[in-house]
mmCIF file with all atom_site columns, C-alpha atoms in Angstrom:
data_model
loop_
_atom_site.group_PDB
_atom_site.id
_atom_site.type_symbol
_atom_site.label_atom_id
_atom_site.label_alt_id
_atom_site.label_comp_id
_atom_site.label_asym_id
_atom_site.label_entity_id
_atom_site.label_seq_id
_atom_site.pdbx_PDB_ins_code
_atom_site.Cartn_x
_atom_site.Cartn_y
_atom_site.Cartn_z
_atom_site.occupancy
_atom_site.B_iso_or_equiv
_atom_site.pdbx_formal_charge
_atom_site.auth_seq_id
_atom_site.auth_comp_id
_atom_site.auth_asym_id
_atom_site.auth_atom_id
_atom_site.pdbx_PDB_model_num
ATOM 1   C CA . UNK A 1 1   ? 0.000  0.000  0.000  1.00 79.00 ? 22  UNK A CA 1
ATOM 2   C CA . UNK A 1 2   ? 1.728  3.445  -0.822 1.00 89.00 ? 23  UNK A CA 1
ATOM 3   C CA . UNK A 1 3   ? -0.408 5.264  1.327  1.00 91.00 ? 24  UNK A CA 1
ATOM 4   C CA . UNK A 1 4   ? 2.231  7.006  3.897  1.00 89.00 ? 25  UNK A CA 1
ATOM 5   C CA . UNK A 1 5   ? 1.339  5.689  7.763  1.00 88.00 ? 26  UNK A CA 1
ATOM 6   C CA . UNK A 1 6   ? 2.086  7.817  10.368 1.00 89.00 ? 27  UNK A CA 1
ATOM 7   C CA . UNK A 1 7   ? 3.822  6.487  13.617 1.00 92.00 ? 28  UNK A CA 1
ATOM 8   C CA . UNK A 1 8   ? 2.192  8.954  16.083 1.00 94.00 ? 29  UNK A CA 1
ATOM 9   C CA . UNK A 1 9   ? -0.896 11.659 15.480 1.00 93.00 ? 30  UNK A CA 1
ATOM 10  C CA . UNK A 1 10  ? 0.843  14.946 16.297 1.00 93.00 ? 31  UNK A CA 1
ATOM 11  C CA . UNK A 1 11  ? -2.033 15.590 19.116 1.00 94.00 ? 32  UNK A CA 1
ATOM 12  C CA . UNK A 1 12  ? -0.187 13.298 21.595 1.00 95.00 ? 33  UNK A CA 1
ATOM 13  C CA . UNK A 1 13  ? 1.936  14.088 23.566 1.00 96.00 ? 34  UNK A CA 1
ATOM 14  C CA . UNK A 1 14  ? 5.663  14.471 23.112 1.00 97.00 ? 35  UNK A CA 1
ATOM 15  C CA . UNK A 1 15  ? 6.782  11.482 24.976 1.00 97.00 ? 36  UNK A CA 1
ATOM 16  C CA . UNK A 1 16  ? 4.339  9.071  22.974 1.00 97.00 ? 37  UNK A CA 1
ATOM 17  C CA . UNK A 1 17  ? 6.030  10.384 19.749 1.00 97.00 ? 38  UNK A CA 1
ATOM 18  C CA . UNK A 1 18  ? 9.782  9.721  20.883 1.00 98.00 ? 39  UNK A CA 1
ATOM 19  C CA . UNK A 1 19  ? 8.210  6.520  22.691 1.00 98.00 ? 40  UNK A CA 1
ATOM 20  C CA . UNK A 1 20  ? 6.707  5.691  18.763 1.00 97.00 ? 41  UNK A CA 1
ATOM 21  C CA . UNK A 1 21  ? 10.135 6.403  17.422 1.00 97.00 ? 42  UNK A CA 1
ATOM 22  C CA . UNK A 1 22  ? 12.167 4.546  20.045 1.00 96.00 ? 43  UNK A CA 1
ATOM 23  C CA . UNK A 1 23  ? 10.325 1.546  20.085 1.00 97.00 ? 44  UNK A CA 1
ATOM 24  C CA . UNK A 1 24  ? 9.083  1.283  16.684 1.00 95.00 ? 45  UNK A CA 1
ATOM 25  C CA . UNK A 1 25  ? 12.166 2.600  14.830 1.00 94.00 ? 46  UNK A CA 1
ATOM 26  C CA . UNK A 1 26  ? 15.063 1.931  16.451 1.00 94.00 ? 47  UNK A CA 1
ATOM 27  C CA . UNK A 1 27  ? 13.966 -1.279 18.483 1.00 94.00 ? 48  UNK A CA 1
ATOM 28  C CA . UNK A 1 28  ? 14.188 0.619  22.038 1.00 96.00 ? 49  UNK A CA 1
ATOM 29  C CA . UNK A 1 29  ? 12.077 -1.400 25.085 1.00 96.00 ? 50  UNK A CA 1
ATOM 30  C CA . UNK A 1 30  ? 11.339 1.927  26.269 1.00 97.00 ? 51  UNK A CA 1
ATOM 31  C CA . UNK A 1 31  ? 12.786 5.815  26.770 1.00 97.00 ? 52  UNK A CA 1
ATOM 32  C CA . UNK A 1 32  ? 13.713 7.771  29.983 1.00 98.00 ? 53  UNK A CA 1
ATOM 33  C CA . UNK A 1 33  ? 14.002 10.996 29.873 1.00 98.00 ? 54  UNK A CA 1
ATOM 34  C CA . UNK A 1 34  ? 16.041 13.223 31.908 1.00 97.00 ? 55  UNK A CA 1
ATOM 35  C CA . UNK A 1 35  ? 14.865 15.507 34.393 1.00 98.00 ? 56  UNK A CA 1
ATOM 36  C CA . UNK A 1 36  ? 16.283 18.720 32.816 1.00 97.00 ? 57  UNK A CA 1
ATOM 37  C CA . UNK A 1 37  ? 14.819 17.631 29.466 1.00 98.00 ? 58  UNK A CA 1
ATOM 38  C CA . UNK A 1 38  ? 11.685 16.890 31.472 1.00 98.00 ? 59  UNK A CA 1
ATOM 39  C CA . UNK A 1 39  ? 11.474 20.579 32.522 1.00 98.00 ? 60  UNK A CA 1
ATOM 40  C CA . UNK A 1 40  ? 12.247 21.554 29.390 1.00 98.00 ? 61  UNK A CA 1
ATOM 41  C CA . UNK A 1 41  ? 9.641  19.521 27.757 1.00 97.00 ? 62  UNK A CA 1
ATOM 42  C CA . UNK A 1 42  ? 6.766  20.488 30.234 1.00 97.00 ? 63  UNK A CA 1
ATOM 43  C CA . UNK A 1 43  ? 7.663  24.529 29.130 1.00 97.00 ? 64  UNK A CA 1
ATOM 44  C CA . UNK A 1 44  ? 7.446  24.191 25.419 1.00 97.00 ? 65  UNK A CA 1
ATOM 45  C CA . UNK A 1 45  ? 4.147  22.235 25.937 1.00 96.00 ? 66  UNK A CA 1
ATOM 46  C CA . UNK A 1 46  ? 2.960  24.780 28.292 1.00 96.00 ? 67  UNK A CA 1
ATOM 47  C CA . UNK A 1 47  ? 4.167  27.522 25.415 1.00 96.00 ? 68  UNK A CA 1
ATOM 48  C CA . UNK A 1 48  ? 1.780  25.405 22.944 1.00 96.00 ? 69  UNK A CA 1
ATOM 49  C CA . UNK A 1 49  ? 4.480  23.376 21.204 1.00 97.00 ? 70  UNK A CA 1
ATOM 50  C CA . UNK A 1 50  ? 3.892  20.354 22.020 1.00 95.00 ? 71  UNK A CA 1
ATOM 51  C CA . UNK A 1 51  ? 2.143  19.482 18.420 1.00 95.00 ? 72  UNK A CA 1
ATOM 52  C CA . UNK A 1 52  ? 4.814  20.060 16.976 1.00 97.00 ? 73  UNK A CA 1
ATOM 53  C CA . UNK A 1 53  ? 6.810  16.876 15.385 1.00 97.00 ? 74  UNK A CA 1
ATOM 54  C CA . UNK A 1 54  ? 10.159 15.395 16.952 1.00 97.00 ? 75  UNK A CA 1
ATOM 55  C CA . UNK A 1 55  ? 13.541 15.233 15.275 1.00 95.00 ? 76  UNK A CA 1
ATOM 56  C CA . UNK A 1 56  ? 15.849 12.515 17.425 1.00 95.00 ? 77  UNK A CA 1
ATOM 57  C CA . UNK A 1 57  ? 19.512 13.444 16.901 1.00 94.00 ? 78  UNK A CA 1
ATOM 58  C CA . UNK A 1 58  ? 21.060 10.260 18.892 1.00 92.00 ? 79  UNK A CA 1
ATOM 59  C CA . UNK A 1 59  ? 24.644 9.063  17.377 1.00 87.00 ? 80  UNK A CA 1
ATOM 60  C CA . UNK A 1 60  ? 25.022 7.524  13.794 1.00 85.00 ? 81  UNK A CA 1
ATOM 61  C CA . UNK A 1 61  ? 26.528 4.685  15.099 1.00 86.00 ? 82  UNK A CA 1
ATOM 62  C CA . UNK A 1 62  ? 23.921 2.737  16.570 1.00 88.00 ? 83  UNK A CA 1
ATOM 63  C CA . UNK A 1 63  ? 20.086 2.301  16.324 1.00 88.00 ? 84  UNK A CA 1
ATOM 64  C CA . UNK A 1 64  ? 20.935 2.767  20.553 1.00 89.00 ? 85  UNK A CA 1
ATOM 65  C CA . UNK A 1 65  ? 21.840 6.212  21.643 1.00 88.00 ? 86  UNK A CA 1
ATOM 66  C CA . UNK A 1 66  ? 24.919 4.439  22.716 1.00 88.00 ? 87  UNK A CA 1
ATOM 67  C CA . UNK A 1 67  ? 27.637 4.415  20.147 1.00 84.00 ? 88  UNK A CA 1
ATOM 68  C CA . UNK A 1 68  ? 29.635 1.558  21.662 1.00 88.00 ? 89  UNK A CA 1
ATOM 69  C CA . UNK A 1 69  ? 26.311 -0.608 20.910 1.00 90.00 ? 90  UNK A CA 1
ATOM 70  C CA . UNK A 1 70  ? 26.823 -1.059 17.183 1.00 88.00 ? 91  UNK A CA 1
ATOM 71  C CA . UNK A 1 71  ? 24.330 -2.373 15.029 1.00 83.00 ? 92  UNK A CA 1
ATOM 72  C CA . UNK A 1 72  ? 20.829 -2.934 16.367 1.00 86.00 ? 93  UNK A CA 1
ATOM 73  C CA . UNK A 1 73  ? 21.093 -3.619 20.007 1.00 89.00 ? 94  UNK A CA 1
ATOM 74  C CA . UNK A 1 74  ? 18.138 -5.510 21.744 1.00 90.00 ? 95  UNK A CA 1
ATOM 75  C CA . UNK A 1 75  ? 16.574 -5.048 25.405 1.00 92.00 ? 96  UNK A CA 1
ATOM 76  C CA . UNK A 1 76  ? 17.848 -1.499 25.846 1.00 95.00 ? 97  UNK A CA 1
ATOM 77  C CA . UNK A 1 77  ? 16.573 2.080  26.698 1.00 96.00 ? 98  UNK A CA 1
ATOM 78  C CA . UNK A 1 78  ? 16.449 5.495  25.136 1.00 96.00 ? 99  UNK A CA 1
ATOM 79  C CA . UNK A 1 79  ? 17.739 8.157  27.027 1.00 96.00 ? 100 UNK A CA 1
ATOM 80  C CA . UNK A 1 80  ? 16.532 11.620 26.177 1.00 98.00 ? 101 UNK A CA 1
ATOM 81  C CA . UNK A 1 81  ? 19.332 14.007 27.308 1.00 97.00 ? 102 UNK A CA 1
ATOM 82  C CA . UNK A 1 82  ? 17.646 17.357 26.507 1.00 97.00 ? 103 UNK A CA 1
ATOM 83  C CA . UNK A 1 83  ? 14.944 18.794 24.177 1.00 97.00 ? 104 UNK A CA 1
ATOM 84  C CA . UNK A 1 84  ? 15.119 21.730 21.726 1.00 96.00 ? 105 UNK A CA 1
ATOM 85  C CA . UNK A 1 85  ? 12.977 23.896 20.283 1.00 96.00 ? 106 UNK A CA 1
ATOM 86  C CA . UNK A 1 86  ? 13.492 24.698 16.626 1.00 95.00 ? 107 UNK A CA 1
ATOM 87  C CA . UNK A 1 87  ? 10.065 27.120 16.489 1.00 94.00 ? 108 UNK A CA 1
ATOM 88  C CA . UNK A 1 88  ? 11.212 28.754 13.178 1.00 92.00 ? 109 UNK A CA 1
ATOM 89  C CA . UNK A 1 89  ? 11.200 25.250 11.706 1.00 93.00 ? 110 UNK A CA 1
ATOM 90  C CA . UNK A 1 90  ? 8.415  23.849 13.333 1.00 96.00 ? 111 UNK A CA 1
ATOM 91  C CA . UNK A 1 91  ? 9.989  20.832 15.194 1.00 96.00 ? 112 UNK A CA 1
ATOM 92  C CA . UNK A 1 92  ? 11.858 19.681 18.744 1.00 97.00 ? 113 UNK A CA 1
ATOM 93  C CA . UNK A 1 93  ? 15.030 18.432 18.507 1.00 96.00 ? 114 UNK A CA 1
ATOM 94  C CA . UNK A 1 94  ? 15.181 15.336 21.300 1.00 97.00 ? 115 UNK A CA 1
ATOM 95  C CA . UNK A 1 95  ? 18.575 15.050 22.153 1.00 96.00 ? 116 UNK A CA 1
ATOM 96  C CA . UNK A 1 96  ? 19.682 11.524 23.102 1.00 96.00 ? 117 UNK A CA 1
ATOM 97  C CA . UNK A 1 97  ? 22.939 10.397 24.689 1.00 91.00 ? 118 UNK A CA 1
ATOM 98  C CA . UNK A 1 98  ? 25.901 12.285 24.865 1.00 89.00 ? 119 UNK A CA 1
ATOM 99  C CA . UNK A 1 99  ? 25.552 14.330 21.312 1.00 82.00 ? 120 UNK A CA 1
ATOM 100 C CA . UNK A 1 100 ? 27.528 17.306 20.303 1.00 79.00 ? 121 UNK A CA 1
ATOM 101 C CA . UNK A 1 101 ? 25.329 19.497 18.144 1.00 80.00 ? 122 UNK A CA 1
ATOM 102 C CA . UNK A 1 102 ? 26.864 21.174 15.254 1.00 76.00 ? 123 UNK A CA 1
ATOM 103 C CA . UNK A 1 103 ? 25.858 24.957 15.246 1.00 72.00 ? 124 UNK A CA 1
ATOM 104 C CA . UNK A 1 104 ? 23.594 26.476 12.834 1.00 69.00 ? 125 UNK A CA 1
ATOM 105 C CA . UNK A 1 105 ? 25.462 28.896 10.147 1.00 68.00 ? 126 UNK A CA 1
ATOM 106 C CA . UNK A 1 106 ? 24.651 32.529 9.792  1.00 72.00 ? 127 UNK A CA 1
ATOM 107 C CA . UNK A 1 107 ? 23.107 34.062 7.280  1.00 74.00 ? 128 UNK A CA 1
ATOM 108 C CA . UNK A 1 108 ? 26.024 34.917 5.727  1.00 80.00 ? 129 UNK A CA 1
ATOM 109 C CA . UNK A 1 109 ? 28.901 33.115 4.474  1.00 80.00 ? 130 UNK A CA 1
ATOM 110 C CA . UNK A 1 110 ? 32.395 33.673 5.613  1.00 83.00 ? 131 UNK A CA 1
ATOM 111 C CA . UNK A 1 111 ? 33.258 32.531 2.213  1.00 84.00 ? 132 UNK A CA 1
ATOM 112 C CA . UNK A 1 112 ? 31.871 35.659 1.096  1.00 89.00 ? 133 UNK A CA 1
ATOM 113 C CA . UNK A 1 113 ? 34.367 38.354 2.231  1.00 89.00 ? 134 UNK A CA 1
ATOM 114 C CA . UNK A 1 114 ? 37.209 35.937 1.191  1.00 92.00 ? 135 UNK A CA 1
ATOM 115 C CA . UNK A 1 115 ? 39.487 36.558 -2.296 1.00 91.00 ? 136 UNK A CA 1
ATOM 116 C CA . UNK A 1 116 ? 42.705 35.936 -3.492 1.00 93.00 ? 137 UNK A CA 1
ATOM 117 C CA . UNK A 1 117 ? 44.077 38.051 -5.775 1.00 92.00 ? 138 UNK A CA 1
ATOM 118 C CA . UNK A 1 118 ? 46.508 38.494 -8.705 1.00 93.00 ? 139 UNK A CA 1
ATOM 119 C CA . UNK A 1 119 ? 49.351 38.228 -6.860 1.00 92.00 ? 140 UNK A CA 1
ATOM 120 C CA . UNK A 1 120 ? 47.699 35.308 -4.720 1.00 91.00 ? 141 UNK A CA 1
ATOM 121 C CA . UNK A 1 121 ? 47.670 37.226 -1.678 1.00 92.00 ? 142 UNK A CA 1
ATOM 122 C CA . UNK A 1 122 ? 44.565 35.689 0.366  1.00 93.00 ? 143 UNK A CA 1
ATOM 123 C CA . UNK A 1 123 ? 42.342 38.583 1.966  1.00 92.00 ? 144 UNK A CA 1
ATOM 124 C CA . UNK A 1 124 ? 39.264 37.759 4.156  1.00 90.00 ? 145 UNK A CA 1
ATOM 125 C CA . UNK A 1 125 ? 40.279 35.122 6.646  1.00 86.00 ? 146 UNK A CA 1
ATOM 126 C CA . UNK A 1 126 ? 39.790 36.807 9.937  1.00 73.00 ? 147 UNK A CA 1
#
């Protein structure tokens, strides 16, 4: 059937969608998530963005949010390290494991004020 299905409605509640994801996707038993994420959670649901869809960024390594657990690990447990709101996109990042998030780029381009010219001198660096 090429009819797209869904794995959560974006009424529920954030938790059920990771939950979805975790379980569903990447063969999780369940998810925990921290206490600081919790917090965080509860205020972007309180600041109505809680219908908004989830974007897991968990390591490439492993279905797990464990790296060292290669492949598809079995009888394990998401762990939801913090949550981010990307409003301006219309999603939450769910942060799981230890992750190092690359930073966004300006608007801008360094490239942009950068040249080399005739004489190969390189202008534009810093």
């Amino acid at each position: 059937d090429p009819t797209p299905r869904f794995l959560y409605d974006l009424g529920q509640p954030v938790e059920e969608k990771v939950r979805a994801i975790a379980t569903q996707i990447y063969g999780a038993e369940d998810i925990y998530i921290d206490p600081r994420a919790r917090k965080k959670l509860r205020q972007f649901e309180d600041l109505g963005y809680g219908r908004l869809p989830v974007c897991i960024a968990k390591t490439q390594s492993s279905l797990s949010d464990d790296p060292r657990a290669l492949g598809a690990p079995t009888g394990w447990t998401l762990t939801v390290t913090d949550i981010l709101l990307s409003a301006g996109a219309g999603f939450l990042v769910v942060v799981c494991g230890n992750m190092m998030l690359m930073p966004g780029l300006g608007k801008e381009p360094a490239a942009v004020h950068m040249d080399v010219d005739d004489q190969g001198v390189i202008t534009g660096l810093f």
